[in-house]
Amino acid sequence: MNASDVFGFADALGPARIIHVYEPSAGLKGILVVDNVARGPAIGGLRMAPDVSVAECFRLARAMTFKNAAAGLPHGGAKSVIFGDPKMPGPDKERLIRAFASSLRNERDYIFAPDMGTDENCMAWVKDEIGRAAGLPSDLGGIPLDEVGATGWGIYQATEIAARYCNMKIDGARVVIQGFGAVGRHSARFLAQAGAVLVGASDSRGAVYNPRGLDVSALMELKKTGKSVSDVTAGEKRDRDAVIDMECDIWIPAARPDVINAANASRLNTKLIVEGANIPVTPEAEKFLHEHDVLCVPDFIANAGGVICAALEYRGVTQAMVFSSIGEKVRSNTEQVLEAVTTKAIPPREAALELAEQRIRKAMSYRRWSLFSSADN
Ligand code: NAD
């Protein structure tokens, strides 16, 4: 019997381990999936959510294997989940997270990081329990990656490289950004600093359009007061999803998964999409865009700034060095992927997966287990 018969989803890359944690007296139920550790101990987020299946946890862990390998990090991929409402009272949350971390004390191949429903305080509790956590509060040597804009910085670098493949310059390029949170607002900031013109932006409550350019600093200030980008006076207020139709040169999704799909991909009026959010464009829509000459830089190539920041923080690297490393890695990966797109005439996602998989397989060839692989043949 091969592995895929047992799990239904296992393949030649993993998962290496699936651990169920169940402590009825503590009300603790959780899962850890360590997918592949050939490149080093796996880094991946701890999610707190009411219900996540093992298969979904595996898919998220696999995405981290690809993202970490594509980013050139000496880390494999993993994901963990605690079943529960992330908005539960603080002391209950702390108790569960500490218990979960303690029960995984000996899983030395897994380094915790924050994800949906967990934050830097949760990572401080994990660090206190077992010592292995990234994404810590700055008091503990952490780098507040959403505050400093680590992912936005990487998005800017990927955009700069990709623009060249579209015969465009950032200076004067018209940009639209969907979602004005940590990823969206910092992408806007770095692009505007390089001369791009933000003509449209949205958040969960609405959108705003100004073909002469929006003031990025004013939008950032407005968001700090709890208002929507659509409340800005120097622009036309639009419905939230009208952001898809806004004509521009560069369109950046930085909000939710699957926002561009088979039903709305033809509404986009842009030359370049740089995926800031995770899986913002469905496979069908990516295919449609590729066939219509819209270049789409895949999420795990463009938005790796956050995980690069977390991995380097874990090694005690300073913030200035983190920014230069994100720039170097994201630029070089974007270039490699887009070169393969040009020379092999393949879609960007296929090129990105090839790049990541090549690195993972190479790392696997150095492992003891590769000596056993002839036994399968
Ligand atoms: P965030 O919560 O800080 O911001 C999300 C923004 O999207 C908010 O402005 C929210 O109002 C807006 N939004 C929500 N639904 C929307 C909708 N339907 N239409 C328009 N706007 C909408 O989140 P973030 O950290 O900026 O993350 C955004 C995405 O990027 C997520 O998919 C996340 O998984 C992914 N991502 C984040 C990082 C990171 O470093 N934060 C790294 C990699 C990937």
CSV table of C-alpha atoms and ligand atoms in Angstrom, one decimal:
chain,number,residue,atom,x,y,z
A,1,MET,CA,0.0,0.0,0.0
A,2,ASN,CA,1.5,3.4,-0.8
A,3,ALA,CA,1.1,6.6,1.3
A,4,SER,CA,-1.6,8.2,-0.8
A,5,ASP,CA,-3.9,5.1,0.0
A,6,VAL,CA,-3.5,5.9,3.7
A,7,PHE,CA,-4.1,9.7,3.7
A,8,GLY,CA,-5.8,10.3,0.3
A,9,PHE,CA,-3.5,13.3,-0.3
A,10,ALA,CA,0.1,12.2,0.4
A,11,ASP,CA,2.6,12.3,-2.4
A,12,ALA,CA,6.4,12.2,-3.1
A,13,LEU,CA,7.0,15.3,-1.1
A,14,GLY,CA,5.0,14.6,2.1
A,15,PRO,CA,3.5,15.1,4.6
A,16,ALA,CA,6.3,13.8,6.9
A,17,ARG,CA,4.1,13.8,10.0
A,18,ILE,CA,0.6,14.4,11.0
A,19,ILE,CA,0.0,14.8,14.8
A,20,HIS,CA,-3.4,15.0,16.5
A,21,VAL,CA,-3.4,16.6,19.9
A,22,TYR,CA,-6.4,15.8,22.1
A,23,GLU,CA,-6.6,16.8,25.8
A,24,PRO,CA,-10.2,16.5,26.8
A,25,SER,CA,-9.7,17.9,30.3
A,26,ALA,CA,-8.1,21.0,28.9
A,27,GLY,CA,-10.6,21.4,26.1
A,28,LEU,CA,-7.7,21.1,23.7
A,29,LYS,CA,-8.0,19.7,20.2
A,30,GLY,CA,-5.5,20.5,17.5
A,31,ILE,CA,-3.5,19.2,14.5
A,32,LEU,CA,0.1,19.7,13.4
A,33,VAL,CA,1.0,18.8,9.8
A,34,VAL,CA,4.8,18.8,9.1
A,35,ASP,CA,4.9,18.5,5.3
A,36,ASN,CA,8.5,18.4,4.2
A,37,VAL,CA,11.7,19.1,6.2
A,38,ALA,CA,14.4,18.4,3.6
A,39,ARG,CA,15.4,22.0,3.5
A,40,GLY,CA,15.4,22.3,7.4
A,41,PRO,CA,13.0,22.6,10.3
A,42,ALA,CA,9.6,23.6,9.1
A,43,ILE,CA,8.2,27.2,9.7
A,44,GLY,CA,4.5,27.6,9.5
A,45,GLY,CA,1.7,29.5,11.1
A,46,LEU,CA,-0.5,28.4,14.1
A,47,ARG,CA,-4.1,29.1,13.1
A,48,MET,CA,-7.0,29.2,15.6
A,49,ALA,CA,-10.3,28.5,13.9
A,50,PRO,CA,-13.5,26.7,14.8
A,51,ASP,CA,-13.0,23.9,12.2
A,52,VAL,CA,-10.1,23.0,9.9
A,53,SER,CA,-9.8,19.5,8.4
A,54,VAL,CA,-6.6,17.5,8.3
A,55,ALA,CA,-6.7,17.8,4.5
A,56,GLU,CA,-7.0,21.6,4.7
A,57,CYS,CA,-4.2,21.8,7.3
A,58,PHE,CA,-2.1,19.6,4.9
A,59,ARG,CA,-2.8,22.0,1.9
A,60,LEU,CA,-1.7,25.0,4.0
A,61,ALA,CA,1.4,23.1,5.1
A,62,ARG,CA,2.2,22.3,1.5
A,63,ALA,CA,1.8,25.9,0.5
A,64,MET,CA,4.4,26.7,3.2
A,65,THR,CA,6.8,24.0,1.8
A,66,PHE,CA,6.6,25.7,-1.6
A,67,LYS,CA,6.8,29.3,-0.2
A,68,ASN,CA,9.8,28.6,2.0
A,69,ALA,CA,11.7,26.7,-0.8
A,70,ALA,CA,10.8,29.4,-3.4
A,71,ALA,CA,12.1,32.1,-0.9
A,72,GLY,CA,15.4,30.1,-0.6
A,73,LEU,CA,15.0,29.7,3.1
A,74,PRO,CA,16.6,26.8,4.9
A,75,HIS,CA,13.2,25.7,6.2
A,76,GLY,CA,10.5,23.2,5.3
A,77,GLY,CA,6.8,23.8,5.5
A,78,ALA,CA,4.2,23.0,8.2
A,79,LYS,CA,1.0,24.3,9.6
A,80,SER,CA,-0.8,23.8,12.9
A,81,VAL,CA,-4.4,24.4,14.0
A,82,ILE,CA,-6.1,24.7,17.4
A,83,PHE,CA,-9.9,24.2,17.1
A,84,GLY,CA,-11.5,27.2,18.8
A,85,ASP,CA,-12.9,30.7,18.5
A,86,PRO,CA,-10.0,33.1,18.2
A,87,LYS,CA,-12.1,35.7,20.0
A,88,MET,CA,-12.4,33.6,23.1
A,89,PRO,CA,-11.5,35.3,26.4
A,90,GLY,CA,-7.7,36.0,26.6
A,91,PRO,CA,-6.9,33.7,29.6
A,92,ASP,CA,-8.6,30.7,27.9
A,93,LYS,CA,-6.7,31.4,24.7
A,94,GLU,CA,-3.4,31.6,26.5
A,95,ARG,CA,-4.1,28.3,28.4
A,96,LEU,CA,-4.9,26.5,25.1
A,97,ILE,CA,-2.0,27.8,23.2
A,98,ARG,CA,0.5,27.1,26.0
A,99,ALA,CA,-1.0,23.5,26.4
A,100,PHE,CA,-0.7,22.9,22.6
A,101,ALA,CA,2.8,24.2,22.4
A,102,SER,CA,3.8,22.1,25.4
A,103,SER,CA,2.4,19.0,23.8
A,104,LEU,CA,4.5,19.6,20.7
A,105,ARG,CA,7.7,20.3,22.8
A,106,ASN,CA,9.6,17.4,21.2
A,107,GLU,CA,8.6,18.2,17.6
A,108,ARG,CA,11.9,19.9,17.0
A,109,ASP,CA,11.2,20.0,13.3
A,110,TYR,CA,8.5,22.6,13.8
A,111,ILE,CA,8.9,26.3,14.4
A,112,PHE,CA,5.7,28.2,15.3
A,113,ALA,CA,4.7,31.4,13.6
A,114,PRO,CA,1.5,33.6,13.7
A,115,ASP,CA,-1.4,33.0,11.4
A,116,MET,CA,-5.2,33.7,11.3
A,117,GLY,CA,-6.4,34.0,14.9
A,118,THR,CA,-3.0,34.2,16.5
A,119,ASP,CA,-0.5,37.1,16.9
A,120,GLU,CA,2.8,38.1,18.4
A,121,ASN,CA,1.5,37.7,22.0
A,122,CYS,CA,0.6,34.1,21.2
A,123,MET,CA,4.1,33.5,19.9
A,124,ALA,CA,5.5,35.0,23.1
A,125,TRP,CA,3.6,32.3,25.1
A,126,VAL,CA,4.9,29.6,22.7
A,127,LYS,CA,8.4,30.9,23.1
A,128,ASP,CA,8.1,30.9,26.9
A,129,GLU,CA,6.8,27.2,26.8
A,130,ILE,CA,9.2,25.6,24.3
A,131,GLY,CA,11.6,28.3,22.9
A,132,ARG,CA,10.6,27.7,19.2
A,133,ALA,CA,8.6,30.6,17.8
A,134,ALA,CA,9.0,33.4,15.2
A,135,GLY,CA,7.0,36.5,14.8
A,136,LEU,CA,7.6,37.6,18.4
A,137,PRO,CA,6.8,41.0,20.1
A,138,SER,CA,9.6,43.6,19.6
A,139,ASP,CA,10.3,43.4,23.4
A,140,LEU,CA,11.5,39.9,22.8
A,141,GLY,CA,13.6,40.7,19.7
A,142,GLY,CA,10.8,40.3,17.2
A,143,ILE,CA,10.3,42.4,14.1
A,144,PRO,CA,6.7,43.7,13.8
A,145,LEU,CA,6.4,42.7,10.2
A,146,ASP,CA,3.0,44.2,9.5
A,147,GLU,CA,4.0,47.5,11.0
A,148,VAL,CA,7.2,47.8,9.0
A,149,GLY,CA,5.7,46.4,5.8
A,150,ALA,CA,7.9,43.4,5.2
A,151,THR,CA,5.4,41.8,2.7
A,152,GLY,CA,4.6,45.1,1.0
A,153,TRP,CA,8.3,45.7,0.5
A,154,GLY,CA,8.6,42.3,-1.3
A,155,ILE,CA,5.5,43.1,-3.3
A,156,TYR,CA,7.1,46.3,-4.5
A,157,GLN,CA,10.3,44.4,-5.5
A,158,ALA,CA,8.3,41.8,-7.4
A,159,THR,CA,6.3,44.5,-9.2
A,160,GLU,CA,9.5,46.4,-10.2
A,161,ILE,CA,10.9,43.3,-11.8
A,162,ALA,CA,7.6,42.2,-13.4
A,163,ALA,CA,7.0,45.7,-14.9
A,164,ARG,CA,10.1,45.2,-17.0
A,165,TYR,CA,8.6,42.1,-18.5
A,166,CYS,CA,5.5,44.2,-19.5
A,167,ASN,CA,7.7,47.0,-20.9
A,168,MET,CA,6.5,49.4,-18.2
A,169,LYS,CA,8.2,51.7,-15.7
A,170,ILE,CA,7.0,52.0,-12.1
A,171,ASP,CA,7.5,55.7,-12.4
A,172,GLY,CA,4.1,56.9,-13.7
A,173,ALA,CA,2.4,53.5,-13.7
A,174,ARG,CA,-1.2,53.5,-12.6
A,175,VAL,CA,-1.9,51.1,-9.7
A,176,VAL,CA,-5.1,49.8,-8.1
A,177,ILE,CA,-5.0,47.9,-4.8
A,178,GLN,CA,-7.7,45.7,-3.4
A,179,GLY,CA,-7.5,45.7,0.4
A,180,PHE,CA,-5.7,48.4,2.4
A,181,GLY,CA,-4.4,46.4,5.4
A,182,ALA,CA,-0.9,45.5,6.3
A,183,VAL,CA,0.0,44.2,2.8
A,184,GLY,CA,-2.0,46.6,0.7
A,185,ARG,CA,-1.1,49.9,2.3
A,186,HIS,CA,2.6,49.2,2.5
A,187,SER,CA,2.6,48.0,-1.1
A,188,ALA,CA,1.0,51.3,-2.0
A,189,ARG,CA,3.5,53.3,0.1
A,190,PHE,CA,6.6,51.7,-1.5
A,191,LEU,CA,5.2,51.9,-5.0
A,192,ALA,CA,4.2,55.6,-4.6
A,193,GLN,CA,7.7,56.3,-3.3
A,194,ALA,CA,9.0,55.0,-6.6
A,195,GLY,CA,6.7,57.3,-8.6
A,196,ALA,CA,3.7,55.0,-9.2
A,197,VAL,CA,0.3,56.6,-9.1
A,198,LEU,CA,-2.4,55.0,-6.9
A,199,VAL,CA,-5.6,55.5,-8.9
A,200,GLY,CA,-7.9,53.1,-7.0
A,201,ALA,CA,-8.1,51.4,-3.6
A,202,SER,CA,-10.6,49.4,-1.7
A,203,ASP,CA,-11.2,47.8,1.7
A,204,SER,CA,-14.0,45.7,3.1
A,205,ARG,CA,-16.4,48.7,3.2
A,206,GLY,CA,-15.9,50.4,-0.1
A,207,ALA,CA,-13.6,51.6,-2.9
A,208,VAL,CA,-12.3,55.0,-4.1
A,209,TYR,CA,-11.1,56.0,-7.6
A,210,ASN,CA,-9.1,59.1,-8.7
A,211,PRO,CA,-7.5,58.9,-12.1
A,212,ARG,CA,-5.2,61.9,-11.1
A,213,GLY,CA,-3.9,59.9,-8.2
A,214,LEU,CA,-4.8,59.3,-4.5
A,215,ASP,CA,-2.7,60.5,-1.6
A,216,VAL,CA,-1.3,57.3,-0.1
A,217,SER,CA,-0.3,59.0,3.2
A,218,ALA,CA,-3.7,60.5,3.6
A,219,LEU,CA,-5.3,57.1,3.0
A,220,MET,CA,-3.0,55.5,5.6
A,221,GLU,CA,-3.9,58.2,8.1
A,222,LEU,CA,-7.6,57.8,7.4
A,223,LYS,CA,-7.3,54.0,8.0
A,224,LYS,CA,-5.7,54.7,11.4
A,225,THR,CA,-8.8,56.5,12.5
A,226,GLY,CA,-10.9,53.4,11.7
A,227,LYS,CA,-12.5,54.8,8.6
A,228,SER,CA,-12.8,53.3,5.1
A,229,VAL,CA,-10.6,54.3,2.1
A,230,SER,CA,-13.9,55.2,0.5
A,231,ASP,CA,-14.4,58.0,3.1
A,232,VAL,CA,-11.5,60.0,1.5
A,233,THR,CA,-12.8,63.2,0.0
A,234,ALA,CA,-10.3,63.6,-2.9
A,235,GLY,CA,-11.7,60.8,-5.0
A,236,GLU,CA,-14.9,59.2,-6.3
A,237,LYS,CA,-16.6,56.8,-3.9
A,238,ARG,CA,-17.4,53.4,-5.5
A,239,ASP,CA,-18.8,50.1,-4.5
A,240,ARG,CA,-16.3,47.7,-2.9
A,241,ASP,CA,-16.1,45.3,-5.9
A,242,ALA,CA,-15.9,48.1,-8.5
A,243,VAL,CA,-12.2,48.0,-7.7
A,244,ILE,CA,-12.0,45.0,-10.2
A,245,ASP,CA,-13.2,47.2,-13.1
A,246,MET,CA,-10.8,50.1,-12.6
A,247,GLU,CA,-8.5,50.7,-15.5
A,248,CYS,CA,-4.8,50.6,-14.5
A,249,ASP,CA,-1.4,49.2,-15.4
A,250,ILE,CA,-0.8,47.2,-12.2
A,251,TRP,CA,-3.6,45.5,-10.1
A,252,ILE,CA,-2.7,44.2,-6.6
A,253,PRO,CA,-5.1,41.9,-4.7
A,254,ALA,CA,-4.2,42.2,-1.0
A,255,ALA,CA,-7.4,41.1,0.7
A,256,ARG,CA,-9.1,37.7,0.4
A,257,PRO,CA,-8.7,34.4,-1.4
A,258,ASP,CA,-10.5,33.7,-4.8
A,259,VAL,CA,-11.5,37.3,-5.4
A,260,ILE,CA,-10.6,36.9,-9.1
A,261,ASN,CA,-12.4,33.9,-10.5
A,262,ALA,CA,-13.8,32.5,-13.8
A,263,ALA,CA,-16.9,34.8,-13.4
A,264,ASN,CA,-15.1,38.1,-13.1
A,265,ALA,CA,-11.5,37.7,-14.6
A,266,SER,CA,-12.6,39.3,-17.9
A,267,ARG,CA,-13.6,42.5,-16.0
A,268,LEU,CA,-10.0,43.3,-15.1
A,269,ASN,CA,-8.5,46.1,-17.2
A,270,THR,CA,-4.8,45.8,-16.4
A,271,LYS,CA,-1.5,44.5,-17.8
A,272,LEU,CA,0.1,43.1,-14.6
A,273,ILE,CA,-1.3,41.5,-11.5
A,274,VAL,CA,1.0,41.0,-8.5
A,275,GLU,CA,-0.6,38.6,-6.0
A,276,GLY,CA,-0.3,40.1,-2.5
A,277,ALA,CA,-2.9,38.0,-0.8
A,278,ASN,CA,-2.7,34.2,-0.7
A,279,ILE,CA,-4.5,32.4,-3.6
A,280,PRO,CA,-6.4,35.6,-4.6
A,281,VAL,CA,-6.8,34.3,-8.2
A,282,THR,CA,-8.4,30.9,-8.9
A,283,PRO,CA,-6.5,28.5,-11.3
A,284,GLU,CA,-9.2,29.0,-14.0
A,285,ALA,CA,-8.8,32.8,-13.7
A,286,GLU,CA,-5.0,32.5,-13.9
A,287,LYS,CA,-5.4,30.4,-17.0
A,288,PHE,CA,-7.8,33.0,-18.6
A,289,LEU,CA,-5.4,35.9,-17.7
A,290,HIS,CA,-2.4,34.1,-19.1
A,291,GLU,CA,-4.3,33.4,-22.4
A,292,HIS,CA,-5.2,37.1,-22.5
A,293,ASP,CA,-1.6,38.4,-22.0
A,294,VAL,CA,-2.1,39.6,-18.5
A,295,LEU,CA,1.0,38.8,-16.5
A,296,CYS,CA,0.2,37.3,-13.0
A,297,VAL,CA,3.1,37.0,-10.5
A,298,PRO,CA,2.1,34.1,-8.2
A,299,ASP,CA,1.4,34.7,-4.5
A,300,PHE,CA,4.2,32.6,-3.0
A,301,ILE,CA,6.8,34.3,-5.1
A,302,ALA,CA,5.5,37.9,-4.6
A,303,ASN,CA,4.3,37.8,-1.0
A,304,ALA,CA,7.2,35.9,0.6
A,305,GLY,CA,8.4,39.0,2.5
A,306,GLY,CA,6.6,38.1,5.6
A,307,VAL,CA,8.0,34.6,6.0
A,308,ILE,CA,11.5,35.7,5.1
A,309,CYS,CA,11.2,38.3,7.8
A,310,ALA,CA,10.0,35.7,10.4
A,311,ALA,CA,12.7,33.2,9.4
A,312,LEU,CA,15.5,35.9,9.7
A,313,GLU,CA,14.1,37.2,13.0
A,314,TYR,CA,14.4,33.6,14.3
A,315,ARG,CA,18.1,33.8,13.6
A,316,GLY,CA,18.4,37.2,15.3
A,317,VAL,CA,19.0,39.2,12.1
A,318,THR,CA,18.4,43.0,12.3
A,319,GLN,CA,15.5,44.8,10.5
A,320,ALA,CA,17.7,46.6,8.0
A,321,MET,CA,19.3,43.4,6.9
A,322,VAL,CA,15.9,41.7,6.7
A,323,PHE,CA,14.7,44.4,4.2
A,324,SER,CA,17.8,44.0,2.0
A,325,SER,CA,17.4,40.2,2.1
A,326,ILE,CA,13.7,40.3,1.2
A,327,GLY,CA,14.6,42.6,-1.7
A,328,GLU,CA,17.4,40.3,-3.0
A,329,LYS,CA,15.4,37.1,-2.7
A,330,VAL,CA,12.1,38.3,-4.1
A,331,ARG,CA,13.7,40.1,-7.0
A,332,SER,CA,15.8,37.1,-7.9
A,333,ASN,CA,12.9,34.6,-7.7
A,334,THR,CA,10.6,36.9,-9.7
A,335,GLU,CA,13.2,37.2,-12.3
A,336,GLN,CA,13.8,33.4,-12.5
A,337,VAL,CA,10.1,32.7,-12.7
A,338,LEU,CA,9.5,35.3,-15.4
A,339,GLU,CA,12.5,34.2,-17.4
A,340,ALA,CA,11.1,30.6,-17.4
A,341,VAL,CA,7.7,32.0,-18.5
A,342,THR,CA,9.4,33.7,-21.4
A,343,THR,CA,11.8,31.0,-22.5
A,344,LYS,CA,9.6,28.0,-21.9
A,345,ALA,CA,6.3,29.6,-22.8
A,346,ILE,CA,4.6,28.3,-19.6
A,347,PRO,CA,2.2,30.0,-17.2
A,348,PRO,CA,3.9,31.8,-14.2
A,349,ARG,CA,2.4,29.5,-11.6
A,350,GLU,CA,3.8,26.4,-13.4
A,351,ALA,CA,7.2,28.1,-13.6
A,352,ALA,CA,7.0,29.0,-9.9
A,353,LEU,CA,6.1,25.5,-8.8
A,354,GLU,CA,8.9,24.1,-11.0
A,355,LEU,CA,11.4,26.4,-9.3
A,356,ALA,CA,10.2,25.5,-5.7
A,357,GLU,CA,9.9,21.8,-6.5
A,358,GLN,CA,13.4,21.6,-8.0
A,359,ARG,CA,14.8,23.1,-4.8
A,360,ILE,CA,12.9,20.7,-2.6
A,361,ARG,CA,13.9,17.6,-4.6
A,362,LYS,CA,17.5,18.7,-4.6
A,363,ALA,CA,17.4,19.0,-0.8
A,364,MET,CA,15.6,15.6,-0.5
A,365,SER,CA,18.5,14.0,-2.6
A,366,TYR,CA,20.9,14.9,0.3
A,367,ARG,CA,18.8,13.1,2.9
A,368,ARG,CA,19.4,9.6,4.2
A,369,TRP,CA,16.0,8.6,2.9
A,370,SER,CA,17.1,9.0,-0.7
A,371,LEU,CA,19.2,5.8,-0.2
A,372,PHE,CA,16.0,3.9,0.2
A,373,SER,CA,14.2,5.4,-2.9
A,374,SER,CA,15.5,2.6,-5.2
A,375,ALA,CA,13.5,0.1,-3.0
A,376,ASP,CA,10.2,1.8,-4.3
A,377,ASN,CA,11.1,1.2,-8.0
B,1,NAD,P1,-5.3,42.8,6.9
B,1,NAD,O1,-6.3,42.2,7.8
B,1,NAD,O2,-4.2,43.7,7.6
B,1,NAD,O3,-5.9,43.6,5.7
B,1,NAD,C1,-6.9,43.1,4.9
B,1,NAD,C2,-7.5,44.2,4.1
B,1,NAD,O4,-8.5,43.7,3.2
B,1,NAD,C3,-8.3,45.2,5.0
B,1,NAD,O5,-8.2,46.5,4.6
B,1,NAD,C4,-9.8,44.7,4.8
B,1,NAD,O6,-10.7,45.8,5.0
B,1,NAD,C5,-9.7,44.4,3.3
B,1,NAD,N1,-10.8,43.5,2.8
B,1,NAD,C6,-11.3,42.4,3.4
B,1,NAD,N2,-12.3,41.9,2.6
B,1,NAD,C7,-12.3,42.7,1.5
B,1,NAD,C8,-13.0,42.6,0.2
B,1,NAD,N3,-13.9,41.7,0.0
B,1,NAD,N4,-12.7,43.6,-0.7
B,1,NAD,C9,-11.8,44.5,-0.5
B,1,NAD,N5,-11.1,44.6,0.7
B,1,NAD,C10,-11.3,43.7,1.6
B,1,NAD,O7,-4.6,41.5,6.2
B,1,NAD,P2,-3.1,41.5,5.6
B,1,NAD,O8,-2.1,41.1,6.6
B,1,NAD,O9,-2.9,42.7,4.8
B,1,NAD,O10,-3.3,40.2,4.6
B,1,NAD,C11,-4.0,40.4,3.4
B,1,NAD,C12,-3.8,39.1,2.6
B,1,NAD,O11,-2.4,38.8,2.3
B,1,NAD,C13,-4.3,37.8,3.3
B,1,NAD,O12,-4.7,36.9,2.2
B,1,NAD,C14,-3.1,37.2,3.9
B,1,NAD,O13,-3.2,35.8,4.1
B,1,NAD,C15,-2.1,37.6,2.9
B,1,NAD,N6,-0.7,37.6,3.3
B,1,NAD,C16,-0.3,38.5,4.3
B,1,NAD,C17,1.0,38.5,4.7
B,1,NAD,C18,1.4,39.5,5.8
B,1,NAD,O14,2.6,39.6,6.0
B,1,NAD,N7,0.5,40.2,6.5
B,1,NAD,C19,2.0,37.8,4.1
B,1,NAD,C20,1.6,36.9,3.0
B,1,NAD,C21,0.3,36.9,2.7
